[in-house]
PDB file of C-alpha atoms in Angstrom:
ATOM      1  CA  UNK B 230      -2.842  77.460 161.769  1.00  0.00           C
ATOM      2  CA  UNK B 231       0.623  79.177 163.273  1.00  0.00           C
ATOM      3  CA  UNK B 232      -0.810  78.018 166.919  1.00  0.00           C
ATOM      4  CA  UNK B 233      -1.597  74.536 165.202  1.00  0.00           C
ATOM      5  CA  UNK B 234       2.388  74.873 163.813  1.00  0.00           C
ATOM      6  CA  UNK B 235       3.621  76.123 167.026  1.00  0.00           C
ATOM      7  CA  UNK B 236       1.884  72.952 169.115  1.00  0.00           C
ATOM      8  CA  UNK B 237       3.321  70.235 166.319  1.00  0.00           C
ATOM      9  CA  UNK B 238       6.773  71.661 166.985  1.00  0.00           C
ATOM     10  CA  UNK B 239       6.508  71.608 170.920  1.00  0.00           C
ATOM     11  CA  UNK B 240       5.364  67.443 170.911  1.00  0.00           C
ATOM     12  CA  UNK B 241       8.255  66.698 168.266  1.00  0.00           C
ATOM     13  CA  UNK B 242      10.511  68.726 170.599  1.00  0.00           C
ATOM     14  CA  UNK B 243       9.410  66.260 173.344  1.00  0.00           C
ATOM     15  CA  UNK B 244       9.852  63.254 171.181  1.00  0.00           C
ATOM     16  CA  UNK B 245      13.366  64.795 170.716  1.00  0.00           C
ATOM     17  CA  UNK B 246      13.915  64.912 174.318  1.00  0.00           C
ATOM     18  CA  UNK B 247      12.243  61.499 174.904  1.00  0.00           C
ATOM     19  CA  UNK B 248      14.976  60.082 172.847  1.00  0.00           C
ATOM     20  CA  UNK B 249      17.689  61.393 174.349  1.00  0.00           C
ATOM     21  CA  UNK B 250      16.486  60.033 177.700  1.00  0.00           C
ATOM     22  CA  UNK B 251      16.343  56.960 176.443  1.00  0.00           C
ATOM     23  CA  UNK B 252      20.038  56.976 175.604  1.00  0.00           C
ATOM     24  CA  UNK B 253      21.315  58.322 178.605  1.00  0.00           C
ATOM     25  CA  UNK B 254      19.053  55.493 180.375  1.00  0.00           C
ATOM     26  CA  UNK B 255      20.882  52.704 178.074  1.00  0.00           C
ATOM     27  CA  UNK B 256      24.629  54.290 179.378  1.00  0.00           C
ATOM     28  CA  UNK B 257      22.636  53.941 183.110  1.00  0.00           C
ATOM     29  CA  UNK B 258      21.927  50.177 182.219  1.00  0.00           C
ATOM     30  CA  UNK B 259      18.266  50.991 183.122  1.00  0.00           C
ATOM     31  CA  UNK B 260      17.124  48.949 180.410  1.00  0.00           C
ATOM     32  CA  UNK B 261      13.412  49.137 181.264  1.00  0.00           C
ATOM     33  CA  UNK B 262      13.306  53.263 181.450  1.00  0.00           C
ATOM     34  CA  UNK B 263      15.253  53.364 178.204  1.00  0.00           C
ATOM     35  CA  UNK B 264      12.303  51.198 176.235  1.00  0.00           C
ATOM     36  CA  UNK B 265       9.367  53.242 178.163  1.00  0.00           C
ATOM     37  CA  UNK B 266      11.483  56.649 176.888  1.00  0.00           C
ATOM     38  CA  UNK B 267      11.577  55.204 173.468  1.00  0.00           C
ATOM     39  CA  UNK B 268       7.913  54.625 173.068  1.00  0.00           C
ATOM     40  CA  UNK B 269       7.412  58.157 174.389  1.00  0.00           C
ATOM     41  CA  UNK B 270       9.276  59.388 171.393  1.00  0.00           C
ATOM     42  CA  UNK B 271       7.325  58.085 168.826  1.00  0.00           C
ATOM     43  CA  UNK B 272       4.157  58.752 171.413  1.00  0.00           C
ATOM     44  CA  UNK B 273       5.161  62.513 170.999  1.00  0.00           C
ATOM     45  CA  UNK B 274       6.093  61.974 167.449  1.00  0.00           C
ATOM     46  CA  UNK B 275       2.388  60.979 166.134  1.00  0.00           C
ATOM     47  CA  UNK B 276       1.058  63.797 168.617  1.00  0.00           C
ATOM     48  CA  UNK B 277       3.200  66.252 166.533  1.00  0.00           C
ATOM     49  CA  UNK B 278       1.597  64.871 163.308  1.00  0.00           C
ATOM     50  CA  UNK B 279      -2.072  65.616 164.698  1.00  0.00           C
ATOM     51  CA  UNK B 280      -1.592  68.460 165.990  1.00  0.00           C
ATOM     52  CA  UNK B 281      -1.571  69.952 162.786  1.00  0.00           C
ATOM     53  CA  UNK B 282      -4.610  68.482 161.981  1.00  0.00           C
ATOM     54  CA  UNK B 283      -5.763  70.004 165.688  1.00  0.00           C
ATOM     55  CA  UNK B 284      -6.493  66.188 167.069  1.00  0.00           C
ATOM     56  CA  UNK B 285      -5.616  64.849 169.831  1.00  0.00           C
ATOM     57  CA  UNK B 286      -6.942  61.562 171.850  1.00  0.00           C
ATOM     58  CA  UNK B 287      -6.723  60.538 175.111  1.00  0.00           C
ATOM     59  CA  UNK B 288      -6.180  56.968 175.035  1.00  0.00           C
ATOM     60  CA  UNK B 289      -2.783  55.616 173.124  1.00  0.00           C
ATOM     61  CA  UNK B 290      -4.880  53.161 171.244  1.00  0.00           C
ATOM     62  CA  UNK B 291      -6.943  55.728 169.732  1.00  0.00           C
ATOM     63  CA  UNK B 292      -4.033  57.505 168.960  1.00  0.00           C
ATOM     64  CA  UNK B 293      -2.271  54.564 167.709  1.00  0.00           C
ATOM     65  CA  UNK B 294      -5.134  53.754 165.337  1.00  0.00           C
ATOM     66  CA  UNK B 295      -6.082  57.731 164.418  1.00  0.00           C
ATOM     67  CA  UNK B 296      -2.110  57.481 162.791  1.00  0.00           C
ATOM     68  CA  UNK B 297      -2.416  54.360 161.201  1.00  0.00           C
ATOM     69  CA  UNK B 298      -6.139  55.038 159.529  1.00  0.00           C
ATOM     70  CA  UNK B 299      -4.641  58.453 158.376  1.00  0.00           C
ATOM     71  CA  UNK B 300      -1.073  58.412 157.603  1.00  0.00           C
ATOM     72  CA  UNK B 301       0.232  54.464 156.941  1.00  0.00           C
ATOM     73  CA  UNK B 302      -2.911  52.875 155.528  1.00  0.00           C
ATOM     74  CA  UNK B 303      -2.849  55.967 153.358  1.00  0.00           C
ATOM     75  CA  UNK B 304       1.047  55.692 152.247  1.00  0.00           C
ATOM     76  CA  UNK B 305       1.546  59.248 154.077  1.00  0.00           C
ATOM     77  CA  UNK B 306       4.350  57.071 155.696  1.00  0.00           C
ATOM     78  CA  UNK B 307       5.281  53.721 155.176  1.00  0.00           C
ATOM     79  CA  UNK B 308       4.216  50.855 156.885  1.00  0.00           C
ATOM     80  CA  UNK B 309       7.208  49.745 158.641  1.00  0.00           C
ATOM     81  CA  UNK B 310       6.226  52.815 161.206  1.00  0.00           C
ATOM     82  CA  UNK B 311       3.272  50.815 162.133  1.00  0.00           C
ATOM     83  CA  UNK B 312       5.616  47.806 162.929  1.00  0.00           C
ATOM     84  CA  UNK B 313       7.694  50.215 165.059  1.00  0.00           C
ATOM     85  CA  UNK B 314       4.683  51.269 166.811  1.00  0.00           C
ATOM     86  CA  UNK B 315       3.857  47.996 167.812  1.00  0.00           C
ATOM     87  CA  UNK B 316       6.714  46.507 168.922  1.00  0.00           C
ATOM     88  CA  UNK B 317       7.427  49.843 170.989  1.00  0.00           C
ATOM     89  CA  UNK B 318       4.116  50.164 172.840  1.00  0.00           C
ATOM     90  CA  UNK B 319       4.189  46.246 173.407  1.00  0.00           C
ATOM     91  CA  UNK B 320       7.934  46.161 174.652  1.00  0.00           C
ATOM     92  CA  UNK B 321       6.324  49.461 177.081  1.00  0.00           C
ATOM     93  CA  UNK B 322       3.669  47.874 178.461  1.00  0.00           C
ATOM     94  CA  UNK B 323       5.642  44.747 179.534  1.00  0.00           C
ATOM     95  CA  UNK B 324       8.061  46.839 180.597  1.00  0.00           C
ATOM     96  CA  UNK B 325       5.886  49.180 182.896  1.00  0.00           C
ATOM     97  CA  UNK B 326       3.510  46.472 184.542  1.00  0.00           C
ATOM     98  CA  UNK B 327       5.162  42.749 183.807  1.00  0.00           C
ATOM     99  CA  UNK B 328       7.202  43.094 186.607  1.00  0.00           C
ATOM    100  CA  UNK B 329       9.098  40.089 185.446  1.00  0.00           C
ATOM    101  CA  UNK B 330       9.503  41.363 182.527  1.00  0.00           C
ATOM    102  CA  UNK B 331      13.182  41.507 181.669  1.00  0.00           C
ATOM    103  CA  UNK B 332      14.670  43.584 178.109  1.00  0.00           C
ATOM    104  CA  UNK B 333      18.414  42.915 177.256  1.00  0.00           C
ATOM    105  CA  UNK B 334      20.647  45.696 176.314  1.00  0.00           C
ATOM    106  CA  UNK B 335      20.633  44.371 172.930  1.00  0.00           C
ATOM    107  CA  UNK B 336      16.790  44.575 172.799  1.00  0.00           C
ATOM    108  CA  UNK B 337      17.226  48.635 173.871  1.00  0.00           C
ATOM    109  CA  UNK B 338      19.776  49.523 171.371  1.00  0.00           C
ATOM    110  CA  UNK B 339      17.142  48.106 168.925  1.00  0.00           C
ATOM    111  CA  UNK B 340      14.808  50.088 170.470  1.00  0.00           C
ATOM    112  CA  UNK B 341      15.981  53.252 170.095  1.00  0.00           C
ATOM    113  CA  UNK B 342      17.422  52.736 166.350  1.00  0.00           C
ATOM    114  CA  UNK B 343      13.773  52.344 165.872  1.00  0.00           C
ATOM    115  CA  UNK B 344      12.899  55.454 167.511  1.00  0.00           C
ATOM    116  CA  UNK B 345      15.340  57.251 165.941  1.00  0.00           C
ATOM    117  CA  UNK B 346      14.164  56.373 161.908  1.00  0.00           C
ATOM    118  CA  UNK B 347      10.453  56.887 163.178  1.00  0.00           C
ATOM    119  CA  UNK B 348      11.413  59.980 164.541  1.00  0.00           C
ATOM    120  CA  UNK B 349      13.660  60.873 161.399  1.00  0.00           C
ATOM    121  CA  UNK B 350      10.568  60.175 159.206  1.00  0.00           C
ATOM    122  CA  UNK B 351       8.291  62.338 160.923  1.00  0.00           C
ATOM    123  CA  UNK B 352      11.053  65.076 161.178  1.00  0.00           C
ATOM    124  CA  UNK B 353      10.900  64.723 157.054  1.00  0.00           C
ATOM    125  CA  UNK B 354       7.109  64.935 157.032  1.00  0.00           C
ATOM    126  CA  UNK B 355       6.693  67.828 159.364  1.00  0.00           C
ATOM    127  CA  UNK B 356       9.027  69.617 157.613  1.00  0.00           C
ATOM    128  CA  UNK B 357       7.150  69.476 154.029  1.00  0.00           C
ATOM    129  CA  UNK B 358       3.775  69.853 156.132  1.00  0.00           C
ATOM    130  CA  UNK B 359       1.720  73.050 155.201  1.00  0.00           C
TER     131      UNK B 359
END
């Protein structure tokens, strides 16, 4: 399981970067590259989760609803990280092909406090994982 460990680490150290890309996009006003950044953070942060379970999927639906079957609907974490989820891959879809779409700074610095307390949450988890 060390190579299993050794992967989880590696996606949560992406999520990590992820988020800090997201911030430095916010100072750059490019609102739209902040919110995709943010979703990649908690995209990275489930991935670190399965990978110690050796899963991975392909699609970010399946991924989406692999977490939520095994970790929220079980009360591994609570549910308000499925609310995150949603709003996050929503806001970076609209983001990446509305071309219209428009996300206030406000909206971002949401965003990313979101990111950060999913991200905190499966920091806590990973670290109590065997």
């Amino acid at each position: 399981m060390p190579h299993h460990r050794d992967l989880s680490n590696h996606r949560f150290e992406q999520a990590e970067i992820c988020l800090k890309s997201a911030k430095t996009l916010l100072a750059a006003d490019d609102y739209k590259g902040s919110a995709n950044r943010s979703y990649y953070a908690v995209f990275h942060s489930m991935r670190s989760v399965l990978a110690l379970e050796n899963r991975d999927f392909k699609s970010h639906t399946a991924l989406i609803s692999h977490f939520r079957n095994m970790y929220i609907k079980t009360k591994i974490f609570d549910e308000k990280l499925s609310d995150i989820v949603t709003v996050l891959f929503r806001v970076r879809n609209q983001s990446d092909y509305d071309y219209f779409y428009v996300i206030s700074k406000e909206d971002v610095i949401n965003q990313i406090e979101l990111t950060e307390f999913f991200i905190n949450e499966v920091c806590k988890f990973l670290r109590t994982a065997d």
